[in-house]
Amino acid sequence: FNDSGTSYGNEVSFTTDPAYTAPIVSTIAVTDVGAISATANGSVISMGHHSLITEHGFCWDVNPNPLKTGNCTRQGAMFKPVSFTGSITGLIPGETYYLRAYAVNGTGTSYGGQKIFTTDPSGSSVLTGAVSDISTTMATGNGYIDLSGGGSVSQHGVCWGKSGNPTLSDSFSEEGGLTKTASFTTDIKGLGAGITYYVRAYATGPTGTTVYGNEVSFSTPSYPSVSTQPATDVTSESAVGHGTVVTLGSPHPTRHGFCWNTGGTPNLSDPFVEIGPVDATGAFTADITGLLPGTRYCVRAYAVNAAGTRYGQEIFLRTENDSQAPASLPALILILQD
């Protein structure tokens, strides 16, 4: 600005960050409704401009608009909008329930629309519910014993095996006697990864007669597998890791990447780079950074799913010495001046 007038500088533009909001979640119709269990279905439609949903699942109650402070499946973190399911157990035959999906991010908790369902008013005295809390080595069995007509049982629990119609000749749990109608849960132990098991609740009366409930089945998670290939583009401070997801396992991995150290057999307690979920087998790469010049490193690819963590084979690299790095521009100028 002067006596001649006003001058303006060049123009620049910018965009403000998006507003961070709670996630958007949808509740889908309940399926596989039995007498004491059902399958809930939902979908996260939007992360709310956050990169992570810290918790998601379903809540249910005999009263409308259930909250996650009550009966709830807590199904952990989510890294992208996807559909999801959950096992609803411990229900009562012939009862009407209200259910909502929910998701939590850094802004808050959102609920999907409410779905209403009624469990089967089964006349059976022993019922087997869906198995929950499934890991590679154990799970939770769910059952219901109806003693409304009187009587008692001296022992109850669930039995399980790799073939259909398991009995007490197979593996079984014991939860003791009962004198009144009750739902129950019990540990199913000694399982193996990637195997399908069949389960039935049972009740044994005072005379030794055993009654079995309906059969349900479940499969334990199976491990993913990965391989590690030689690193490329090695400098004094970084390299590019190369790996391959050979098998996905079940469910699909939620994390994969590379870990490294200087001592050998690196794991996720050492420095690592994480790429995120993976939905298909195949090659992947990631930058390995923060390395020291002239140092030997051991690197392994890794993948993580509900079964656990699996690593690829070790590969080794040596970073360049500082003296191997290209001369800086001032140094080149001095050389030319000489």
GROMACS .gro file of C-alpha atoms in nm:
model
  338
    1PHE     CA    1   0.000   0.000   0.000
    2ASN     CA    2   0.133   0.346  -0.091
    3ASP     CA    3   0.012   0.674  -0.236
    4SER     CA    4  -0.034   0.506  -0.573
    5GLY     CA    5  -0.287   0.250  -0.442
    6THR     CA    6  -0.318  -0.102  -0.299
    7SER     CA    7  -0.134  -0.411  -0.428
    8TYR     CA    8  -0.220  -0.773  -0.347
    9GLY     CA    9   0.004  -1.077  -0.316
   10ASN     CA   10  -0.046  -1.408  -0.488
   11GLU     CA   11  -0.348  -1.615  -0.395
   12VAL     CA   12  -0.334  -1.942  -0.200
   13SER     CA   13  -0.617  -2.168  -0.092
   14PHE     CA   14  -0.674  -2.416   0.190
   15THR     CA   15  -0.933  -2.666   0.308
   16THR     CA   16  -1.026  -2.710   0.673
   17ASP     CA   17  -1.015  -3.054   0.831
   18PRO     CA   18  -1.346  -3.246   0.825
   19ALA     CA   19  -1.561  -3.233   1.134
   20TYR     CA   20  -1.507  -3.537   1.357
   21THR     CA   21  -1.838  -3.704   1.434
   22ALA     CA   22  -1.966  -4.020   1.598
   23PRO     CA   23  -1.987  -4.326   1.370
   24ILE     CA   24  -2.298  -4.419   1.174
   25VAL     CA   25  -2.416  -4.775   1.240
   26SER     CA   26  -2.711  -4.978   1.111
   27THR     CA   27  -2.894  -5.268   1.278
   28ILE     CA   28  -3.000  -5.544   1.037
   29ALA     CA   29  -3.271  -5.805   1.101
   30VAL     CA   30  -3.194  -6.071   1.363
   31THR     CA   31  -3.147  -6.421   1.219
   32ASP     CA   32  -3.116  -6.782   1.342
   33VAL     CA   33  -3.357  -6.712   1.627
   34GLY     CA   34  -3.383  -7.016   1.853
   35ALA     CA   35  -3.520  -7.072   2.199
   36ILE     CA   36  -3.220  -6.934   2.390
   37SER     CA   37  -2.995  -6.773   2.129
   38ALA     CA   38  -2.997  -6.569   1.809
   39THR     CA   39  -2.759  -6.408   1.559
   40ALA     CA   40  -2.744  -6.029   1.549
   41ASN     CA   41  -2.643  -5.847   1.230
   42GLY     CA   42  -2.519  -5.492   1.181
   43SER     CA   43  -2.309  -5.266   0.965
   44VAL     CA   44  -2.082  -4.967   1.027
   45ILE     CA   45  -2.166  -4.724   0.748
   46SER     CA   46  -1.929  -4.440   0.844
   47MET     CA   47  -1.628  -4.415   1.078
   48GLY     CA   48  -1.718  -4.050   1.151
   49HIS     CA   49  -1.389  -3.920   1.002
   50HIS     CA   50  -1.194  -4.121   1.260
   51SER     CA   51  -0.939  -4.385   1.156
   52LEU     CA   52  -1.044  -4.623   1.434
   53ILE     CA   53  -1.363  -4.750   1.596
   54THR     CA   54  -1.254  -4.859   1.942
   55GLU     CA   55  -1.550  -5.085   2.017
   56HIS     CA   56  -1.854  -5.223   1.839
   57GLY     CA   57  -2.120  -5.485   1.899
   58PHE     CA   58  -2.485  -5.534   1.995
   59CYS     CA   59  -2.694  -5.460   2.303
   60TRP     CA   60  -3.029  -5.615   2.389
   61ASP     CA   61  -3.295  -5.616   2.658
   62VAL     CA   62  -3.658  -5.704   2.723
   63ASN     CA   63  -3.721  -5.327   2.734
   64PRO     CA   64  -3.694  -5.091   2.435
   65ASN     CA   65  -3.384  -4.890   2.341
   66PRO     CA   66  -3.118  -5.106   2.510
   67LEU     CA   67  -2.780  -4.948   2.594
   68LYS     CA   68  -2.430  -5.094   2.594
   69THR     CA   69  -2.425  -5.061   2.973
   70GLY     CA   70  -2.660  -5.364   2.985
   71ASN     CA   71  -2.653  -5.696   2.799
   72CYS     CA   72  -2.393  -5.643   2.531
   73THR     CA   73  -2.147  -5.811   2.296
   74ARG     CA   74  -1.818  -5.620   2.295
   75GLN     CA   75  -1.644  -5.709   1.973
   76GLY     CA   76  -1.338  -5.487   1.980
   77ALA     CA   77  -1.185  -5.242   1.736
   78MET     CA   78  -1.272  -5.185   1.370
   79PHE     CA   79  -1.049  -5.022   1.110
   80LYS     CA   80  -1.293  -4.966   0.823
   81PRO     CA   81  -1.671  -4.969   0.761
   82VAL     CA   82  -1.784  -5.333   0.735
   83SER     CA   83  -2.079  -5.557   0.819
   84PHE     CA   84  -2.055  -5.765   1.137
   85THR     CA   85  -2.245  -6.029   1.333
   86GLY     CA   86  -2.266  -6.137   1.695
   87SER     CA   87  -2.400  -6.430   1.897
   88ILE     CA   88  -2.679  -6.334   2.137
   89THR     CA   89  -2.693  -6.596   2.412
   90GLY     CA   90  -2.855  -6.655   2.750
   91LEU     CA   91  -3.205  -6.577   2.620
   92ILE     CA   92  -3.530  -6.717   2.759
   93PRO     CA   93  -3.770  -6.922   2.542
   94GLY     CA   94  -4.082  -6.736   2.427
   95GLU     CA   95  -3.952  -6.393   2.532
   96THR     CA   96  -3.958  -6.073   2.321
   97TYR     CA   97  -3.630  -5.880   2.298
   98TYR     CA   98  -3.517  -5.543   2.165
   99LEU     CA   99  -3.175  -5.520   2.000
  100ARG     CA  100  -2.952  -5.242   1.863
  101ALA     CA  101  -2.608  -5.240   1.700
  102TYR     CA  102  -2.360  -4.985   1.836
  103ALA     CA  103  -2.015  -4.843   1.760
  104VAL     CA  104  -1.777  -4.618   1.955
  105ASN     CA  105  -1.508  -4.380   1.828
  106GLY     CA  106  -1.317  -4.084   1.974
  107THR     CA  107  -1.624  -3.861   1.949
  108GLY     CA  108  -1.884  -4.086   2.109
  109THR     CA  109  -2.123  -4.383   2.086
  110SER     CA  110  -2.382  -4.434   1.813
  111TYR     CA  111  -2.667  -4.685   1.800
  112GLY     CA  112  -2.842  -4.833   1.501
  113GLY     CA  113  -3.216  -4.867   1.466
  114GLN     CA  114  -3.399  -5.105   1.699
  115LYS     CA  115  -3.496  -5.457   1.593
  116ILE     CA  116  -3.751  -5.670   1.778
  117PHE     CA  117  -3.750  -6.049   1.790
  118THR     CA  118  -3.916  -6.325   1.992
  119THR     CA  119  -3.739  -6.646   2.088
  120ASP     CA  120  -3.888  -6.986   2.013
  121PRO     CA  121  -4.123  -7.103   2.292
  122SER     CA  122  -3.970  -7.449   2.280
  123GLY     CA  123  -4.124  -7.726   2.487
  124SER     CA  124  -3.791  -7.906   2.519
  125SER     CA  125  -3.652  -7.942   2.869
  126VAL     CA  126  -3.286  -7.915   2.757
  127LEU     CA  127  -3.175  -7.652   2.505
  128THR     CA  128  -2.835  -7.577   2.354
  129GLY     CA  129  -2.752  -7.217   2.267
  130ALA     CA  130  -2.498  -7.080   2.023
  131VAL     CA  131  -2.136  -7.110   2.133
  132SER     CA  132  -1.966  -6.779   2.215
  133ASP     CA  133  -1.621  -6.637   2.305
  134ILE     CA  134  -1.451  -6.872   2.059
  135SER     CA  135  -1.069  -6.890   2.056
  136THR     CA  136  -0.824  -7.148   1.924
  137THR     CA  137  -0.820  -7.345   2.251
  138MET     CA  138  -1.151  -7.279   2.429
  139ALA     CA  139  -1.503  -7.139   2.394
  140THR     CA  140  -1.814  -7.076   2.603
  141GLY     CA  141  -2.105  -7.318   2.584
  142ASN     CA  142  -2.457  -7.194   2.655
  143GLY     CA  143  -2.759  -7.394   2.763
  144TYR     CA  144  -3.100  -7.388   2.929
  145ILE     CA  145  -3.261  -7.644   3.160
  146ASP     CA  146  -3.639  -7.620   3.207
  147LEU     CA  147  -3.758  -7.765   3.538
  148SER     CA  148  -4.087  -7.576   3.550
  149GLY     CA  149  -4.271  -7.909   3.561
  150GLY     CA  150  -4.089  -8.006   3.881
  151GLY     CA  151  -3.804  -8.245   3.950
  152SER     CA  152  -3.429  -8.188   3.959
  153VAL     CA  153  -3.107  -8.283   3.784
  154SER     CA  154  -2.796  -8.420   3.949
  155GLN     CA  155  -2.558  -8.294   3.678
  156HIS     CA  156  -2.570  -8.065   3.374
  157GLY     CA  157  -2.336  -7.907   3.123
  158VAL     CA  158  -2.244  -7.952   2.757
  159CYS     CA  159  -2.065  -8.226   2.565
  160TRP     CA  160  -1.867  -8.175   2.246
  161GLY     CA  161  -1.671  -8.354   1.978
  162LYS     CA  162  -1.552  -8.342   1.617
  163SER     CA  163  -1.845  -8.560   1.503
  164GLY     CA  164  -2.219  -8.498   1.523
  165ASN     CA  165  -2.443  -8.593   1.817
  166PRO     CA  166  -2.179  -8.582   2.093
  167THR     CA  167  -2.254  -8.765   2.418
  168LEU     CA  168  -2.093  -8.808   2.758
  169SER     CA  169  -1.858  -9.056   2.591
  170ASP     CA  170  -1.698  -8.748   2.431
  171SER     CA  171  -1.555  -8.441   2.605
  172PHE     CA  172  -1.797  -8.277   2.847
  173SER     CA  173  -1.826  -8.018   3.121
  174GLU     CA  174  -1.997  -8.047   3.459
  175GLU     CA  175  -2.185  -7.762   3.626
  176GLY     CA  176  -2.350  -7.956   3.909
  177GLY     CA  177  -2.710  -8.016   4.010
  178LEU     CA  178  -3.019  -7.798   3.961
  179THR     CA  179  -3.354  -7.777   4.136
  180LYS     CA  180  -3.509  -7.497   3.927
  181THR     CA  181  -3.515  -7.370   3.570
  182ALA     CA  182  -3.191  -7.195   3.473
  183SER     CA  183  -2.977  -7.074   3.187
  184PHE     CA  184  -2.609  -7.162   3.219
  185THR     CA  185  -2.269  -7.109   3.063
  186THR     CA  186  -1.975  -7.344   3.075
  187ASP     CA  187  -1.618  -7.368   2.948
  188ILE     CA  188  -1.544  -7.581   2.641
  189LYS     CA  189  -1.173  -7.662   2.666
  190GLY     CA  190  -0.897  -7.853   2.489
  191LEU     CA  191  -0.980  -7.729   2.139
  192GLY     CA  192  -0.753  -7.701   1.836
  193ALA     CA  193  -0.718  -7.426   1.578
  194GLY     CA  194  -0.921  -7.442   1.257
  195ILE     CA  195  -1.148  -7.732   1.364
  196THR     CA  196  -1.529  -7.766   1.354
  197TYR     CA  197  -1.688  -7.895   1.676
  198TYR     CA  198  -2.040  -8.015   1.758
  199VAL     CA  199  -2.202  -7.933   2.093
  200ARG     CA  200  -2.508  -8.045   2.290
  201ALA     CA  201  -2.632  -7.942   2.632
  202TYR     CA  202  -2.723  -8.228   2.864
  203ALA     CA  203  -2.898  -8.292   3.194
  204THR     CA  204  -2.867  -8.609   3.401
  205GLY     CA  205  -3.152  -8.693   3.640
  206PRO     CA  206  -3.130  -8.852   3.986
  207THR     CA  207  -3.186  -9.197   3.834
  208GLY     CA  208  -2.891  -9.156   3.596
  209THR     CA  209  -3.093  -9.092   3.279
  210THR     CA  210  -2.935  -8.827   3.056
  211VAL     CA  211  -3.135  -8.600   2.824
  212TYR     CA  212  -2.954  -8.414   2.544
  213GLY     CA  213  -3.049  -8.084   2.386
  214ASN     CA  214  -3.036  -7.978   2.024
  215GLU     CA  215  -2.701  -7.978   1.844
  216VAL     CA  216  -2.506  -7.666   1.746
  217SER     CA  217  -2.169  -7.640   1.576
  218PHE     CA  218  -1.884  -7.389   1.564
  219SER     CA  219  -1.537  -7.359   1.415
  220THR     CA  220  -1.228  -7.232   1.595
  221PRO     CA  221  -1.014  -6.962   1.431
  222SER     CA  222  -0.725  -7.072   1.209
  223TYR     CA  223  -0.390  -6.896   1.184
  224PRO     CA  224  -0.277  -6.692   0.884
  225SER     CA  225   0.062  -6.761   0.725
  226VAL     CA  226   0.311  -6.515   0.578
  227SER     CA  227   0.655  -6.527   0.417
  228THR     CA  228   0.934  -6.269   0.417
  229GLN     CA  229   1.133  -6.173   0.106
  230PRO     CA  230   1.465  -5.980   0.085
  231ALA     CA  231   1.444  -5.608   0.155
  232THR     CA  232   1.518  -5.356  -0.121
  233ASP     CA  233   1.617  -4.988  -0.146
  234VAL     CA  234   1.844  -5.017   0.158
  235THR     CA  235   1.996  -4.683   0.266
  236SER     CA  236   2.175  -4.572   0.581
  237GLU     CA  237   1.844  -4.511   0.761
  238SER     CA  238   1.569  -4.710   0.587
  239ALA     CA  239   1.472  -5.000   0.364
  240VAL     CA  240   1.164  -5.139   0.191
  241GLY     CA  241   1.028  -5.463   0.338
  242HIS     CA  242   0.871  -5.727   0.113
  243GLY     CA  243   0.633  -6.001   0.228
  244THR     CA  244   0.353  -6.226   0.111
  245VAL     CA  245   0.028  -6.327   0.280
  246VAL     CA  246   0.024  -6.698   0.189
  247THR     CA  247  -0.302  -6.795   0.363
  248LEU     CA  248  -0.554  -6.567   0.531
  249GLY     CA  249  -0.670  -6.797   0.809
  250SER     CA  250  -1.012  -6.744   0.964
  251PRO     CA  251  -1.116  -6.477   1.033
  252HIS     CA  252  -0.909  -6.257   0.803
  253PRO     CA  253  -0.611  -6.074   0.956
  254THR     CA  254  -0.679  -5.738   1.118
  255ARG     CA  255  -0.312  -5.637   1.106
  256HIS     CA  256  -0.002  -5.719   0.901
  257GLY     CA  257   0.337  -5.567   0.833
  258PHE     CA  258   0.703  -5.607   0.934
  259CYS     CA  259   0.899  -5.613   1.260
  260TRP     CA  260   1.276  -5.589   1.305
  261ASN     CA  261   1.563  -5.579   1.553
  262THR     CA  262   1.940  -5.628   1.566
  263GLY     CA  263   1.941  -5.947   1.772
  264GLY     CA  264   1.728  -6.189   1.568
  265THR     CA  265   1.377  -6.337   1.585
  266PRO     CA  266   1.197  -6.001   1.598
  267ASN     CA  267   0.837  -5.983   1.719
  268LEU     CA  268   0.578  -5.716   1.791
  269SER     CA  269   0.762  -5.619   2.110
  270ASP     CA  270   1.032  -5.479   1.877
  271PRO     CA  271   0.998  -5.189   1.631
  272PHE     CA  272   0.736  -5.266   1.369
  273VAL     CA  273   0.537  -5.110   1.088
  274GLU     CA  274   0.166  -5.188   1.058
  275ILE     CA  275  -0.026  -5.183   0.730
  276GLY     CA  276  -0.370  -5.276   0.865
  277PRO     CA  277  -0.634  -5.536   0.769
  278VAL     CA  278  -0.591  -5.769   0.471
  279ASP     CA  279  -0.870  -5.936   0.274
  280ALA     CA  280  -0.674  -6.128   0.008
  281THR     CA  281  -0.354  -6.328  -0.022
  282GLY     CA  282  -0.062  -6.176  -0.210
  283ALA     CA  283   0.248  -5.961  -0.187
  284PHE     CA  284   0.282  -5.646   0.023
  285THR     CA  285   0.552  -5.388   0.098
  286ALA     CA  286   0.614  -5.127   0.366
  287ASP     CA  287   0.885  -4.876   0.455
  288ILE     CA  288   1.118  -4.980   0.738
  289THR     CA  289   1.246  -4.658   0.891
  290GLY     CA  290   1.445  -4.527   1.187
  291LEU     CA  291   1.744  -4.754   1.119
  292LEU     CA  292   2.105  -4.679   1.215
  293PRO     CA  293   2.386  -4.655   0.956
  294GLY     CA  294   2.617  -4.953   0.913
  295THR     CA  295   2.398  -5.185   1.122
  296ARG     CA  296   2.281  -5.541   1.060
  297TYR     CA  297   1.905  -5.595   1.106
  298CYS     CA  298   1.681  -5.899   1.117
  299VAL     CA  299   1.334  -5.854   0.962
  300ARG     CA  300   1.018  -6.070   0.965
  301ALA     CA  301   0.677  -6.022   0.806
  302TYR     CA  302   0.379  -6.078   1.038
  303ALA     CA  303   0.000  -6.114   1.029
  304VAL     CA  304  -0.251  -6.108   1.317
  305ASN     CA  305  -0.605  -6.246   1.336
  306ALA     CA  306  -0.834  -6.379   1.611
  307ALA     CA  307  -0.628  -6.700   1.629
  308GLY     CA  308  -0.309  -6.510   1.705
  309THR     CA  309   0.009  -6.380   1.543
  310ARG     CA  310   0.216  -6.562   1.283
  311TYR     CA  311   0.558  -6.458   1.149
  312GLY     CA  312   0.744  -6.522   0.827
  313GLN     CA  313   1.104  -6.642   0.808
  314GLU     CA  314   1.392  -6.413   0.907
  315ILE     CA  315   1.579  -6.209   0.647
  316PHE     CA  316   1.883  -5.991   0.716
  317LEU     CA  317   1.996  -5.656   0.581
  318ARG     CA  318   2.281  -5.418   0.653
  319THR     CA  319   2.227  -5.046   0.624
  320GLU     CA  320   2.480  -4.833   0.440
  321ASN     CA  321   2.750  -4.648   0.629
  322ASP     CA  322   2.724  -4.271   0.634
  323SER     CA  323   3.035  -4.261   0.416
  324GLN     CA  324   2.846  -4.460   0.150
  325ALA     CA  325   2.574  -4.196   0.127
  326PRO     CA  326   2.592  -3.950  -0.165
  327ALA     CA  327   2.796  -3.638  -0.098
  328SER     CA  328   2.591  -3.334  -0.003
  329LEU     CA  329   2.552  -3.045  -0.245
  330PRO     CA  330   2.791  -2.810  -0.055
  331ALA     CA  331   3.059  -3.080  -0.061
  332LEU     CA  332   3.020  -3.120  -0.438
  333ILE     CA  333   3.051  -2.744  -0.483
  334LEU     CA  334   3.376  -2.742  -0.285
  335ILE     CA  335   3.516  -3.026  -0.495
  336LEU     CA  336   3.429  -2.840  -0.815
  337GLN     CA  337   3.589  -2.521  -0.681
  338ASP     CA  338   3.914  -2.705  -0.611
   0.00000   0.00000   0.00000
